[in-house]
């Protein structure tokens, strides 16, 4: 089996395999209707009784309740 040489991206960096627009994003992202995209640890966590709510720090929208 022969490996093909790595291709070059327009920005000069190299990649192997299929390029993806989302390749530079972290794999676990949450999205809010206000437009915020961020990893899980960048959201506000609020606890009430036995539940945990993830809340957008920008607009206050509750994303999930667990």
Short mmCIF file of C-alpha atoms in Angstrom, two decimals:
data_model
loop_
_atom_site.label_atom_id
_atom_site.label_comp_id
_atom_site.label_asym_id
_atom_site.label_seq_id
_atom_site.Cartn_x
_atom_site.Cartn_y
_atom_site.Cartn_z
CA UNK A 1 0.00 0.00 0.00
CA UNK A 2 1.34 3.43 -0.93
CA UNK A 3 0.38 6.59 0.89
CA UNK A 4 -0.41 9.62 -1.18
CA UNK A 5 1.41 12.81 -0.18
CA UNK A 6 -0.46 15.20 2.05
CA UNK A 7 -2.38 17.85 0.15
CA UNK A 8 -1.91 21.51 0.88
CA UNK A 9 -4.71 23.82 2.01
CA UNK A 10 -5.07 27.32 0.56
CA UNK A 11 -3.67 28.73 3.82
CA UNK A 12 -0.49 26.66 3.43
CA UNK A 13 -1.22 24.09 6.16
CA UNK A 14 -1.42 20.41 5.30
CA UNK A 15 -4.11 17.84 5.97
CA UNK A 16 -4.66 14.16 5.31
CA UNK A 17 -8.06 12.88 4.29
CA UNK A 18 -11.14 14.88 3.43
CA UNK A 19 -11.12 18.58 4.23
CA UNK A 20 -13.99 19.96 6.27
CA UNK A 21 -15.18 23.48 6.92
CA UNK A 22 -15.84 22.45 10.52
CA UNK A 23 -12.40 20.86 11.00
CA UNK A 24 -11.19 23.76 13.15
CA UNK A 25 -14.19 23.64 15.53
CA UNK A 26 -14.12 21.64 18.76
CA UNK A 27 -16.17 18.46 18.42
CA UNK A 28 -18.58 19.28 21.27
CA UNK A 29 -20.28 22.61 20.62
CA UNK A 30 -23.56 23.99 21.87
CA UNK A 31 -25.58 26.42 19.79
CA UNK A 32 -27.98 29.08 21.06
CA UNK A 33 -30.73 30.74 19.00
CA UNK A 34 -28.99 34.09 19.65
CA UNK A 35 -26.04 32.89 17.54
CA UNK A 36 -23.56 31.91 20.25
CA UNK A 37 -21.46 28.79 19.49
CA UNK A 38 -19.22 27.57 22.30
CA UNK A 39 -17.84 24.44 23.97
CA UNK A 40 -19.73 23.04 26.94
CA UNK A 41 -17.46 24.64 29.55
CA UNK A 42 -18.20 28.16 28.26
CA UNK A 43 -21.90 28.11 29.24
CA UNK A 44 -23.39 29.17 32.56
CA UNK A 45 -24.58 26.31 34.81
CA UNK A 46 -27.46 26.97 37.21
CA UNK A 47 -28.60 24.45 39.81
CA UNK A 48 -32.16 24.38 41.15
CA UNK A 49 -33.36 21.54 43.38
CA UNK A 50 -32.29 18.32 41.62
CA UNK A 51 -31.79 19.82 38.16
CA UNK A 52 -28.93 21.44 36.31
CA UNK A 53 -29.63 24.06 33.63
CA UNK A 54 -27.22 25.17 30.93
CA UNK A 55 -27.86 28.84 30.21
CA UNK A 56 -26.47 31.12 27.50
CA UNK A 57 -24.32 33.80 29.15
CA UNK A 58 -25.13 36.23 26.31
CA UNK A 59 -28.94 36.16 26.20
CA UNK A 60 -30.03 34.07 29.23
CA UNK A 61 -31.76 31.38 27.10
CA UNK A 62 -31.95 27.94 28.77
CA UNK A 63 -30.43 25.37 26.45
CA UNK A 64 -31.03 22.22 28.43
CA UNK A 65 -32.29 21.02 31.79
CA UNK A 66 -30.98 17.75 33.21
#
